[in-house]
Structure formats: C-alpha cells, structure tokens
Coordinates of C-alpha atoms and ligand atoms in Angstrom, one line a residue:
M1 CA 0.0 0.0 0.0
S2 CA 1.4 3.4 -0.9
K3 CA 2.1 5.9 1.8
L4 CA -0.7 8.1 0.6
R5 CA -3.3 5.3 0.6
A6 CA -2.0 4.2 4.0
A7 CA -2.6 7.7 5.2
A8 CA -6.2 7.5 4.1
A9 CA -6.5 4.0 5.8
G10 CA -5.1 5.5 9.0
G11 CA -8.0 7.9 9.1
L12 CA -5.8 10.8 9.8
R13 CA -8.0 13.3 8.2
R14 CA -11.6 14.3 8.4
S15 CA -13.7 12.6 5.8
G16 CA -13.2 14.0 2.4
G17 CA -9.7 15.3 3.3
R18 CA -6.8 14.2 1.1
A19 CA -3.1 13.9 1.7
V20 CA -0.6 15.5 -0.7
P21 CA 3.2 15.2 -0.5
C22 CA 3.6 18.9 0.2
A23 CA 4.9 22.1 -1.4
G24 CA 2.1 22.0 -3.8
D25 CA 3.3 18.8 -5.3
N26 CA 0.0 17.0 -5.8
R27 CA 0.8 15.5 -9.2
R28 CA 0.5 12.0 -7.6
G29 CA -3.0 12.7 -6.1
A30 CA -6.3 13.2 -7.7
S31 CA -7.2 16.8 -8.7
P32 CA -9.0 18.6 -5.9
R33 CA -12.7 19.1 -6.4
R34 CA -14.4 22.4 -5.5
G35 CA -15.6 22.3 -1.9
D36 CA -13.1 19.7 -0.8
P37 CA -11.4 20.5 2.5
A38 CA -7.8 21.7 2.1
P39 CA -5.5 18.8 1.6
V40 CA -3.1 17.9 4.4
P41 CA 0.5 17.7 3.1
A42 CA 2.1 14.3 3.9
L43 CA 4.9 15.9 5.8
H44 CA 2.5 16.7 8.5
L45 CA 0.7 13.4 8.7
F46 CA 1.2 10.0 10.3
G47 CA 0.7 8.1 7.1
D48 CA 2.1 4.7 7.9
P49 CA 0.1 2.4 10.2
A50 CA 3.3 0.5 11.1
E51 CA 4.8 3.8 12.2
I52 CA 1.7 4.6 14.3
Q53 CA 1.9 1.2 15.9
A54 CA 5.6 1.6 16.7
L55 CA 5.1 5.1 18.1
R56 CA 2.4 3.8 20.4
G57 CA 4.5 1.0 21.6
N58 CA 7.6 3.1 22.2
L59 CA 5.7 5.8 24.0
L60 CA 3.7 3.4 26.3
A61 CA 6.9 1.4 27.2
W62 CA 8.6 4.6 28.2
Y63 CA 5.6 5.7 30.2
D64 CA 5.5 2.4 32.1
R65 CA 9.1 2.9 33.0
C66 CA 9.3 6.6 33.7
K67 CA 5.9 8.0 34.6
R68 CA 5.7 10.2 37.6
D69 CA 4.0 9.0 40.7
L70 CA 1.1 11.4 41.1
P71 CA -1.8 11.2 43.5
W72 CA -4.6 11.3 40.9
R73 CA -2.9 8.4 39.0
T74 CA -2.8 6.3 42.1
L75 CA -6.4 7.1 42.9
A76 CA -7.7 6.5 39.4
S77 CA -5.9 3.2 39.1
A78 CA -7.0 1.9 42.5
E79 CA -10.6 3.1 42.5
P80 CA -13.1 0.4 41.4
D81 CA -16.2 2.7 41.4
V82 CA -16.5 4.3 38.0
N83 CA -18.1 7.5 39.3
R84 CA -15.5 8.1 42.0
R85 CA -12.8 7.3 39.5
A86 CA -14.1 9.8 37.0
Y87 CA -14.5 12.4 39.7
A88 CA -10.9 11.9 40.9
V89 CA -9.6 12.4 37.3
W90 CA -11.9 15.4 36.7
V91 CA -10.7 17.2 39.8
S92 CA -7.1 16.7 38.8
E93 CA -7.7 17.8 35.2
I94 CA -9.4 21.0 36.3
M95 CA -6.7 21.9 38.8
L96 CA -4.0 21.2 36.3
Q97 CA -5.4 23.7 33.8
Q98 CA -2.9 26.6 33.7
T99 CA -1.2 25.3 36.9
Q100 CA 2.0 23.3 37.4
V101 CA 1.9 19.7 38.7
A102 CA 4.1 20.6 41.7
T103 CA 1.6 23.2 42.8
V104 CA -1.4 21.1 42.3
I105 CA -0.4 18.0 44.3
D106 CA -1.0 19.6 47.7
Y107 CA -4.3 21.2 46.7
Y108 CA -5.5 18.0 45.2
N109 CA -4.7 15.9 48.2
R110 CA -6.5 18.3 50.5
W111 CA -9.5 18.6 48.2
M112 CA -9.9 14.8 47.9
Q113 CA -9.5 14.4 51.6
K114 CA -12.2 17.0 52.2
W115 CA -14.6 16.0 49.4
P116 CA -13.8 12.4 48.4
T117 CA -17.0 12.1 46.3
L118 CA -19.2 14.1 44.0
Q119 CA -21.9 14.1 46.7
A120 CA -19.6 15.5 49.3
L121 CA -18.5 18.3 47.0
A122 CA -22.1 19.1 46.0
E123 CA -22.9 19.7 49.7
A124 CA -20.0 22.1 50.3
S125 CA -20.5 25.8 50.4
L126 CA -18.9 28.0 47.7
E127 CA -17.0 29.8 50.6
E128 CA -15.4 26.5 51.5
V129 CA -14.5 25.8 47.9
N130 CA -12.9 29.2 47.6
E131 CA -11.0 28.8 50.8
L132 CA -9.4 25.6 49.6
W133 CA -8.8 27.0 46.1
A134 CA -7.2 30.2 47.5
G135 CA -3.7 30.6 45.9
L136 CA -4.4 28.2 43.0
G137 CA -5.6 31.0 40.7
Y138 CA -8.3 31.0 38.0
Y139 CA -10.9 30.8 40.8
S140 CA -13.9 30.3 38.5
R141 CA -12.5 26.7 38.0
G142 CA -13.4 25.7 41.5
K143 CA -16.8 27.3 41.4
R144 CA -17.7 25.6 38.1
L145 CA -16.4 22.3 39.3
Q146 CA -18.8 22.5 42.3
E147 CA -21.7 23.6 40.1
A148 CA -21.2 20.7 37.8
A149 CA -20.9 18.3 40.8
R150 CA -24.2 19.6 42.0
K151 CA -25.7 19.0 38.6
V152 CA -24.5 15.4 38.5
V153 CA -26.0 14.8 41.9
S154 CA -29.3 16.6 41.4
K155 CA -30.0 16.0 37.7
L156 CA -28.1 12.9 36.7
A157 CA -28.8 10.8 39.8
G158 CA -25.1 10.9 40.8
Q159 CA -24.0 9.2 37.6
M160 CA -21.2 10.8 35.7
P161 CA -21.9 11.0 31.9
R162 CA -20.1 8.0 30.3
T163 CA -18.7 9.4 27.1
A164 CA -16.5 12.3 26.1
E165 CA -19.3 13.8 24.1
D166 CA -21.8 13.6 27.0
L167 CA -19.3 14.9 29.5
Q168 CA -18.7 18.0 27.3
K169 CA -22.4 18.4 26.6
L170 CA -23.8 18.0 30.1
L171 CA -21.2 19.3 32.5
P172 CA -20.6 23.1 32.8
G173 CA -16.9 24.0 32.7
V174 CA -16.0 20.7 30.9
G175 CA -14.5 21.4 27.5
R176 CA -13.3 19.0 24.8
Y177 CA -9.9 18.4 26.4
T178 CA -11.2 17.7 30.0
A179 CA -14.0 15.5 28.5
G180 CA -11.4 13.5 26.5
A181 CA -9.1 13.1 29.5
I182 CA -11.9 11.9 31.8
A183 CA -13.4 9.5 29.3
S184 CA -10.1 8.0 28.2
I185 CA -8.5 7.7 31.7
S186 CA -11.6 6.7 33.6
Y187 CA -13.7 4.8 31.1
G188 CA -11.1 3.6 28.6
Q189 CA -12.8 5.4 25.7
A190 CA -10.4 5.6 22.7
T191 CA -10.4 9.3 22.3
G192 CA -7.5 11.7 22.0
V193 CA -6.7 14.8 24.0
V194 CA -5.0 18.0 22.9
D195 CA -3.5 20.3 25.6
G196 CA -0.4 22.6 25.5
N197 CA 2.0 19.7 26.0
V198 CA 0.3 17.6 23.2
I199 CA 0.3 20.6 20.9
R200 CA 4.1 21.0 21.3
V201 CA 4.9 17.3 20.9
L202 CA 2.7 16.8 17.8
C203 CA 3.8 20.0 16.2
R204 CA 7.4 18.8 16.5
L205 CA 6.8 15.3 15.5
R206 CA 5.2 16.6 12.3
C207 CA 6.9 19.9 11.7
I208 CA 3.7 22.0 12.1
G209 CA 4.8 25.6 12.2
A210 CA 1.6 27.5 11.4
D211 CA 0.0 29.4 14.3
S212 CA -0.7 26.5 16.8
S213 CA -3.5 28.5 18.4
S214 CA -5.4 28.9 15.1
P215 CA -8.6 26.8 14.7
A216 CA -7.3 25.2 11.5
V217 CA -4.2 23.8 13.2
I218 CA -6.1 22.9 16.4
D219 CA -8.6 20.9 14.3
R220 CA -5.7 19.0 12.6
L221 CA -4.1 18.2 15.9
W222 CA -7.4 16.8 17.3
D223 CA -7.6 14.6 14.2
M224 CA -4.1 13.5 14.8
A225 CA -4.6 12.8 18.5
N226 CA -7.7 10.8 17.8
A227 CA -5.9 8.7 15.2
L228 CA -2.8 8.1 17.3
V229 CA -4.4 7.2 20.6
D230 CA -3.8 3.6 21.5
R231 CA -7.0 1.6 21.3
S232 CA -6.3 -0.7 24.2
R233 CA -4.7 1.8 26.6
P234 CA -6.1 5.2 25.6
G235 CA -5.9 6.7 29.1
D236 CA -2.2 5.7 29.5
F237 CA -1.4 6.8 25.9
N238 CA -2.9 10.3 26.5
Q239 CA -1.1 10.7 29.8
A240 CA 2.1 9.4 28.2
L241 CA 1.9 12.0 25.4
M242 CA 1.3 14.8 28.0
E243 CA 4.0 13.4 30.3
L244 CA 6.4 13.5 27.3
G245 CA 5.6 17.1 26.7
A246 CA 6.0 18.0 30.4
T247 CA 9.3 16.2 31.1
V248 CA 11.2 15.5 27.8
C249 CA 9.8 17.5 25.0
T250 CA 9.8 20.7 27.0
P251 CA 9.3 24.2 25.5
K252 CA 12.9 25.6 25.6
A253 CA 15.3 22.7 26.2
P254 CA 13.8 19.4 24.9
L255 CA 15.9 16.3 25.7
C256 CA 15.7 14.8 22.3
G257 CA 18.5 12.3 23.0
E258 CA 16.3 10.7 25.7
C259 CA 13.1 10.9 23.8
P260 CA 11.3 7.6 23.3
V261 CA 9.8 8.7 20.0
K262 CA 12.8 10.5 18.5
Q263 CA 12.9 8.2 15.5
H264 CA 9.4 9.5 14.5
C265 CA 10.2 13.1 15.0
R266 CA 10.5 15.2 11.8
A267 CA 11.6 18.3 13.6
R268 CA 14.6 16.4 15.0
H269 CA 15.3 14.9 11.6
R270 CA 15.2 18.3 10.1
K271 CA 17.6 19.6 12.7
L272 CA 20.1 16.8 12.2
F273 CA 19.9 16.6 8.4
G274 CA 18.8 20.0 7.4
K275 CA 16.1 18.6 5.1
L276 CA 13.7 15.7 5.3
T277 CA 15.4 13.8 2.5
L278 CA 15.5 10.5 4.4
V279 CA 11.7 10.4 4.9
P280 CA 10.3 8.4 2.0
D281 CA 7.6 10.0 -0.1
V282 CA 7.8 13.2 1.9
E283 CA 9.4 16.3 0.7
D284 CA 10.1 19.4 2.7
C285 CA 7.3 21.9 2.3
G286 CA 8.4 24.9 0.3
V287 CA 7.7 28.5 1.0
G288 CA 4.1 29.4 0.9
G289 CA 1.0 27.4 0.0
C290 CA 1.2 24.9 2.9
P291 CA -1.4 25.6 5.6
L292 CA 0.6 23.9 8.3
C293 CA 4.1 25.2 7.6
P294 CA 5.6 28.2 9.3
P295 CA 4.6 31.4 7.4
A296 CA 7.0 32.4 4.6
T297 CA 7.9 35.5 6.6
E298 CA 9.2 33.4 9.5
P299 CA 11.1 30.5 7.9
W300 CA 13.0 27.7 9.7
D301 CA 15.7 29.2 12.0
S302 CA 18.5 26.7 12.3
S303 CA 19.7 28.2 15.6
L304 CA 16.4 27.2 17.2
G305 CA 16.4 23.6 16.1
V306 CA 13.3 21.6 17.1
T307 CA 12.0 24.6 19.1
N308 CA 11.1 26.2 15.8
F309 CA 7.9 24.3 16.5
P310 CA 5.3 25.1 17.7
R311 CA 4.6 28.7 16.9
K312 CA 2.0 31.0 18.2
A313 CA 0.7 34.3 17.1
A314 CA 2.0 37.1 19.2
K315 CA 0.3 37.1 22.6
K316 CA -2.1 40.0 23.4
Q317 CA -0.5 42.2 25.9
P318 CA -2.4 42.2 29.3
R319 CA -4.5 45.2 30.2
V320 CA -2.7 47.5 32.6
E321 CA -4.7 48.5 35.7
Q322 CA -4.1 50.2 39.0
T323 CA -6.0 49.7 42.2
A324 CA -5.6 51.5 45.5
T325 CA -5.9 49.1 48.4
C326 CA -5.9 49.8 52.1
V327 CA -4.8 47.4 54.9
L328 CA -7.1 48.6 57.7
E329 CA -5.8 47.4 61.0
R330 CA -6.9 47.4 64.6
R331 CA -5.7 45.9 67.9
G332 CA -7.7 42.8 68.6
R333 CA -7.9 40.6 71.6
H334 CA -4.6 40.2 73.4
G335 CA -3.2 43.1 71.4
A336 CA -2.6 41.1 68.2
P337 CA -3.4 43.0 65.0
E338 CA -6.6 42.3 63.2
Y339 CA -7.3 43.2 59.6
L340 CA -10.5 44.2 57.8
I341 CA -11.4 42.2 54.7
V342 CA -14.4 42.6 52.4
Q343 CA -16.0 40.2 50.0
R344 CA -15.8 40.8 46.2
P345 CA -19.0 40.5 44.1
S346 CA -20.2 37.0 43.3
S347 CA -19.3 37.3 39.6
G348 CA -16.3 38.6 37.6
L349 CA -12.6 38.5 38.4
L350 CA -11.9 36.8 41.8
A351 CA -15.6 36.3 42.3
G352 CA -16.6 35.8 46.0
L353 CA -13.0 36.1 47.3
W354 CA -12.0 38.4 50.2
E355 CA -9.7 41.3 49.9
F356 CA -8.6 44.5 51.7
P357 CA -10.8 47.4 50.9
S358 CA -9.8 48.4 47.3
L359 CA -10.6 51.0 44.8
P360 CA -9.8 50.9 41.0
L361 CA -7.9 54.0 40.0
A362 CA -8.3 56.0 36.8
P363 CA -5.2 55.7 34.6
G364 CA -2.5 58.3 35.1
L365 CA -3.8 59.6 38.5
Q366 CA -1.0 61.3 40.5
Q367 CA -0.2 59.8 43.9
E368 CA -1.8 62.6 45.9
K369 CA -5.0 62.2 43.9
Q370 CA -4.9 58.5 44.5
R371 CA -4.6 59.0 48.2
E372 CA -7.5 61.5 48.2
A373 CA -9.7 59.1 46.2
L374 CA -9.0 56.3 48.7
E375 CA -9.6 58.6 51.6
D376 CA -13.0 59.6 50.1
H377 CA -13.9 56.0 49.5
L378 CA -13.0 54.9 53.1
R379 CA -14.8 57.9 54.5
A380 CA -18.0 57.0 52.7
W381 CA -17.7 53.4 53.5
T382 CA -16.8 53.6 57.2
G383 CA -19.0 56.7 57.9
Q384 CA -16.0 58.1 59.8
P385 CA -13.7 61.0 59.0
V386 CA -10.4 59.8 57.7
A387 CA -7.9 62.4 58.9
A388 CA -5.9 63.9 56.1
G389 CA -2.5 62.2 56.0
S390 CA -3.5 59.3 58.3
L391 CA -3.3 56.9 55.3
R392 CA 0.2 55.6 55.1
F393 CA 1.8 54.7 51.8
I394 CA 3.4 51.3 51.9
G395 CA 4.5 50.7 48.3
E396 CA 3.3 49.1 45.2
V397 CA 2.6 45.4 44.6
V398 CA 2.4 44.0 41.1
H399 CA 0.4 40.9 40.3
V400 CA -0.1 39.6 36.8
F401 CA -3.4 37.8 36.1
S402 CA -3.8 36.0 32.8
H403 CA -5.1 39.1 31.1
I404 CA -4.5 42.0 33.5
H405 CA -1.2 43.5 34.7
Q406 CA -2.5 44.8 38.1
T407 CA -0.5 47.2 40.3
Y408 CA -1.9 47.5 43.8
V409 CA -1.0 50.9 45.4
V410 CA -0.9 49.8 49.0
Y411 CA -1.7 52.0 52.0
S412 CA -2.3 51.2 55.6
L413 CA -4.6 52.8 58.2
S414 CA -4.7 52.0 61.9
L415 CA -8.0 52.4 63.6
D416 CA -8.8 53.1 67.2
G417 CA -11.7 51.0 68.3
D418 CA -14.3 49.5 66.0
V419 CA -16.0 50.9 63.0
T420 CA -19.5 50.3 61.7
L421 CA -19.4 49.7 58.0
D422 CA -22.0 50.0 55.4
L423 CA -23.1 46.4 55.1
A424 CA -25.1 47.2 52.0
S425 CA -21.9 47.7 50.0
S426 CA -20.3 44.4 50.8
P427 CA -19.9 41.8 53.5
Y428 CA -16.9 42.3 55.7
R429 CA -15.1 40.8 58.7
W430 CA -12.1 41.3 61.0
V431 CA -9.5 38.6 60.9
T432 CA -6.3 37.8 62.6
E433 CA -3.3 37.0 60.5
E434 CA -3.9 33.3 60.8
E435 CA -7.5 33.7 59.9
F436 CA -6.5 35.8 56.9
H437 CA -4.4 33.1 55.5
A438 CA -7.1 30.5 56.0
S439 CA -9.7 32.7 54.2
A440 CA -10.6 32.7 50.6
V441 CA -8.1 35.4 49.7
S442 CA -6.1 35.7 46.5
T443 CA -2.3 35.4 46.2
A444 CA -2.3 39.1 45.3
M445 CA -3.8 40.0 48.7
K446 CA -1.3 37.8 50.5
K447 CA 1.5 39.8 48.7
V448 CA -0.2 43.0 49.9
L449 CA -0.2 41.9 53.5
R450 CA 3.4 40.7 53.2
A451 CA 4.4 44.2 52.0
C452 CA 2.8 45.7 55.1
E453 CA 4.5 43.3 57.4
R454 CA 7.8 43.8 55.8
Q455 CA 7.5 47.5 56.3
R456 CA 6.5 47.0 60.0
G457 CA 9.4 44.5 60.4
E458 CA 11.9 47.1 59.1
E459 CA 10.6 49.6 61.5
S460 CA 10.7 47.5 64.6
G461 CA 14.0 45.6 63.6
P462 CA 17.5 46.4 64.7
A463 CA 17.8 49.2 62.1
K464 CA 15.4 51.2 64.2
G465 CA 16.5 54.8 64.4
S466 CA 18.8 54.5 61.4
K467 CA 18.0 56.1 58.1
R468 CA 15.7 54.0 55.9
K469 CA 13.2 54.3 53.1
R470 CA 9.7 54.9 54.2
G471 CA 6.3 55.5 52.8
T472 CA 5.4 59.1 52.0
K473 CA 3.8 59.8 55.3
S474 CA 4.1 58.1 58.7
G475 CA 0.8 57.4 60.3
G476 CA 2.0 55.0 62.9
A477 CA 1.1 51.8 61.1
G478 CA 1.0 48.8 63.3
S479 CA 0.4 50.9 66.4
T480 CA -2.9 52.2 67.4
Ligands
LIG501 FE1 10.3 16.4 21.2 FE2 12.9 16.0 20.6 FE3 11.2 14.0 21.1 FE4 11.0 15.4 18.8 S1 12.8 14.2 19.5 S2 9.4 14.7 20.2 S3 11.5 17.5 19.6 S4 11.9 15.6 22.5

C-alpha cells in the first residue's frame, strides 16, 4: 500500500480530506474538487500504520518505565467505582489547567480528603471551595467544578456521563480536552486529547509551524490525536503524550537524546539533516502554500532547532490596571493585630473572594490624587472621617493575572476601636493574620499583607533609628 493510501486508511484526516506530499506537489494525487477541505501535506501526517503502531509501543513502554508517581494516577488506578474514578480524574484535570503539577499536588490531596465524592462536593459551600482553592488561581474553575458536581447529583442521579461527548455536553466547565481526558482515563474510551503539551509534541513530530492556536491547526491536531491514541490503553497513551511534553519535549530545552519517539520526530530529523530527505515520499514543504508550515515571513531558523515548533501568534498584551488598596488594622484581643477584609462580588474576576478594601484607579492619576480618592472611599464606606494624612503609603505590589497587569498601590490605616461599616456595600469581617491566610483570599492580597508586614518589620527591627526608606507619610502603622 502506498504511503498516501495508507494515510487514508489510517483515518488521519476528516472525511473527504486528502493527503498530498507537500509544497504544492500534488501530481500524484487526484485533482482537488471544488468544496473539498484543504488537503493535508504528507509531511504533517502520520501516514504509515506501522509507524503509528511503533510510536504507540515506544511511548507506552517509556511511560510504564518513567511515569511520575502522582496522587490522581494512584487514585484512578485503584478506584473500582466508576463515578468516583471519573470524579478523581476530573478534579485533577481542572486543577492542572494553567497550573504546574508541583503546585497542584497539595491542593489535590487536601481537596480529595475533604470531598472524596461528588456528593460531598455538592454539599459544600462556595465559601469552603474558595478557601481551599485560594492561591491556585483562576478561581472560577473551583466554582464551576462545584456547580457541575451539584448538577450530577441533582439532575443525573449521581452518575457521571459516560462518554467524552456527553461529558462535554452535560457538564458546565468541561471542555473538549477535559472530557477526553476523563473519558479515556476513567472509562477507557479511545479518544485523544489536545492540551499545551500535546500541541508541542505533535507540532514537533510533524513539523507543524503554522500558528498553533489557530482553529485550523487545532482541528488538525485533534484529528491526529484521535488517530494516534492507543485503542487498548487510551488513558495511558494520552497521559504518556502529555508526560512526554511535560518532562522531555519541554518548551525551551527538549531532551531529544532521551526521547522515546525520536525516530518518529521530523523536527529532530530536520535539525540533524537539514532537510527531510530521508523520509520516503515526503518532501520538505516549500515556501508558501502549505497551511501547516511556518509562514513564509518566519522560515525555519536553524539556531532554534526543534524549538522552531510550535509557533503561536504574538500574545495579546495584558491590560494595565491600578488599584488602591488599604490594609485597615486594629488591635484585637490580646493586642494582636486584626485586619479588615471585604468580599468581592459573586461574579467577575476573583468572584466571591475576600480582599482588603480596594478602589480601582483612573489611569494616570497622581499619587496625591490616588490618596484623596482612597480617603473619600473609606470615609463614605466607614462613615468616619479619615484624617488627612493618616493613610500611610506602603508601596506598590504588582500581580499579573492572565489578562491583567495589576498594580496595587498599598496604603495602611490604623484604627482606634471599632467601625460600623455600610453592610449594604459588601460583606466584611475582621480577621487575625492566621484567619486571613485560612480565608478565601487571592495570592495578590497575600502579597499586599506581606508588603505591610515587611515595612513593619523594618521599622521594629535592629535598624530602628537608622535612616531608611519609608512611605510618603508616617501614620504609625502597626500601632494604634
Ligand atoms: Fe520532542 Fe525532541 Fe522527542 Fe522530537 S525528538 S518529540 S522534539 S523531545
């Protein structure tokens, strides 16, 4: 069977798609008909069933030898109950979105200890979910996970949907990737997954250099992942591909020499031999015309080697914002400091989390104007006069959210006695430092408190009395 017919037999394209050798060389193929999907150049395909078989075997053997010991893998392999197993995988997949494995492990263990089943999670309050999620980022993930668990319990009689298609259709917050991961790992459904690691590995294996975030390339990668997935061990195969991307085929310094699929890697071949002359029936794509090659304006750069792939369109710059925030402090019982925190609205960024009283600032506002705006805000909110100059400037704390570059302009204010706040504006409470850290507060707010404590430490430390950098105005922070 020719390579091109084998490609068709391998089902590597959506129905109606055709494989062509590349660089516009389609003399060996039938003429395209109007309305046909764009043909996939053979360079970018897995066209040989024997090669697919070998790749699966090499990857799975490596995975069996080298896979990391991770709590969700242990749970999933030992759990006989299919709903519990799917839940255990689901929680890990949601936590791992945008977050490193090392960070997730502790959160995952605490979560599964607290809510070992869907039913337990469905009964939890959102406040509890936010408290446990605090510091993990992208807080809507925890909220949606809980909403979906409630739906499974109340609408689906506690039964998780049993296919990737139904998981995606029926569960809020479950997209194509998460559905594929749950279905392949928990149910053994032969369905592929495409995440950041898989994108990188596949783009390198098949020299895909067009914008890897474009729908056209993503569609091709899904086709490829679905065709490659091992039919008898789909969950392990998918995890192996992701593991390879995370530990060997890393973004900047891939360990090609240790790679279990290096003999199938066309990026490596190109790096070693300059051209793909040793790959039968496959010619290097020429400039232009190929929908999966790098754009003609950004050709192969030999100094980059395999890291020529994948490529992404330039990332949109995050929005720049400034927020004035005030650490309101009083002496609590036994003289220990207590801090006032208020709850954010139940939707939008950091929904339902707690923070120090904060006020978004208009761009370009001078520092004195920022201070006045914050004073006005606190005055209206506490119903108390805020003496001019009593707000103490601590410094600036920068926190980068996925799409916002946020600068918190931090002030502190010490209060004598209690204040009665306008409860209509937002719920509030006084917390000790320990309670603050156990509350549903964001990492940014923890940085803000650290900045205040650092300032206080500097003032009460051995350097007391010596010259040091201070905020613009001393208001006796930390002492009421
Ligand atoms: Fe990645 Fe290198 Fe393996 Fe290719 S050979 S898949 S570039 S690690």
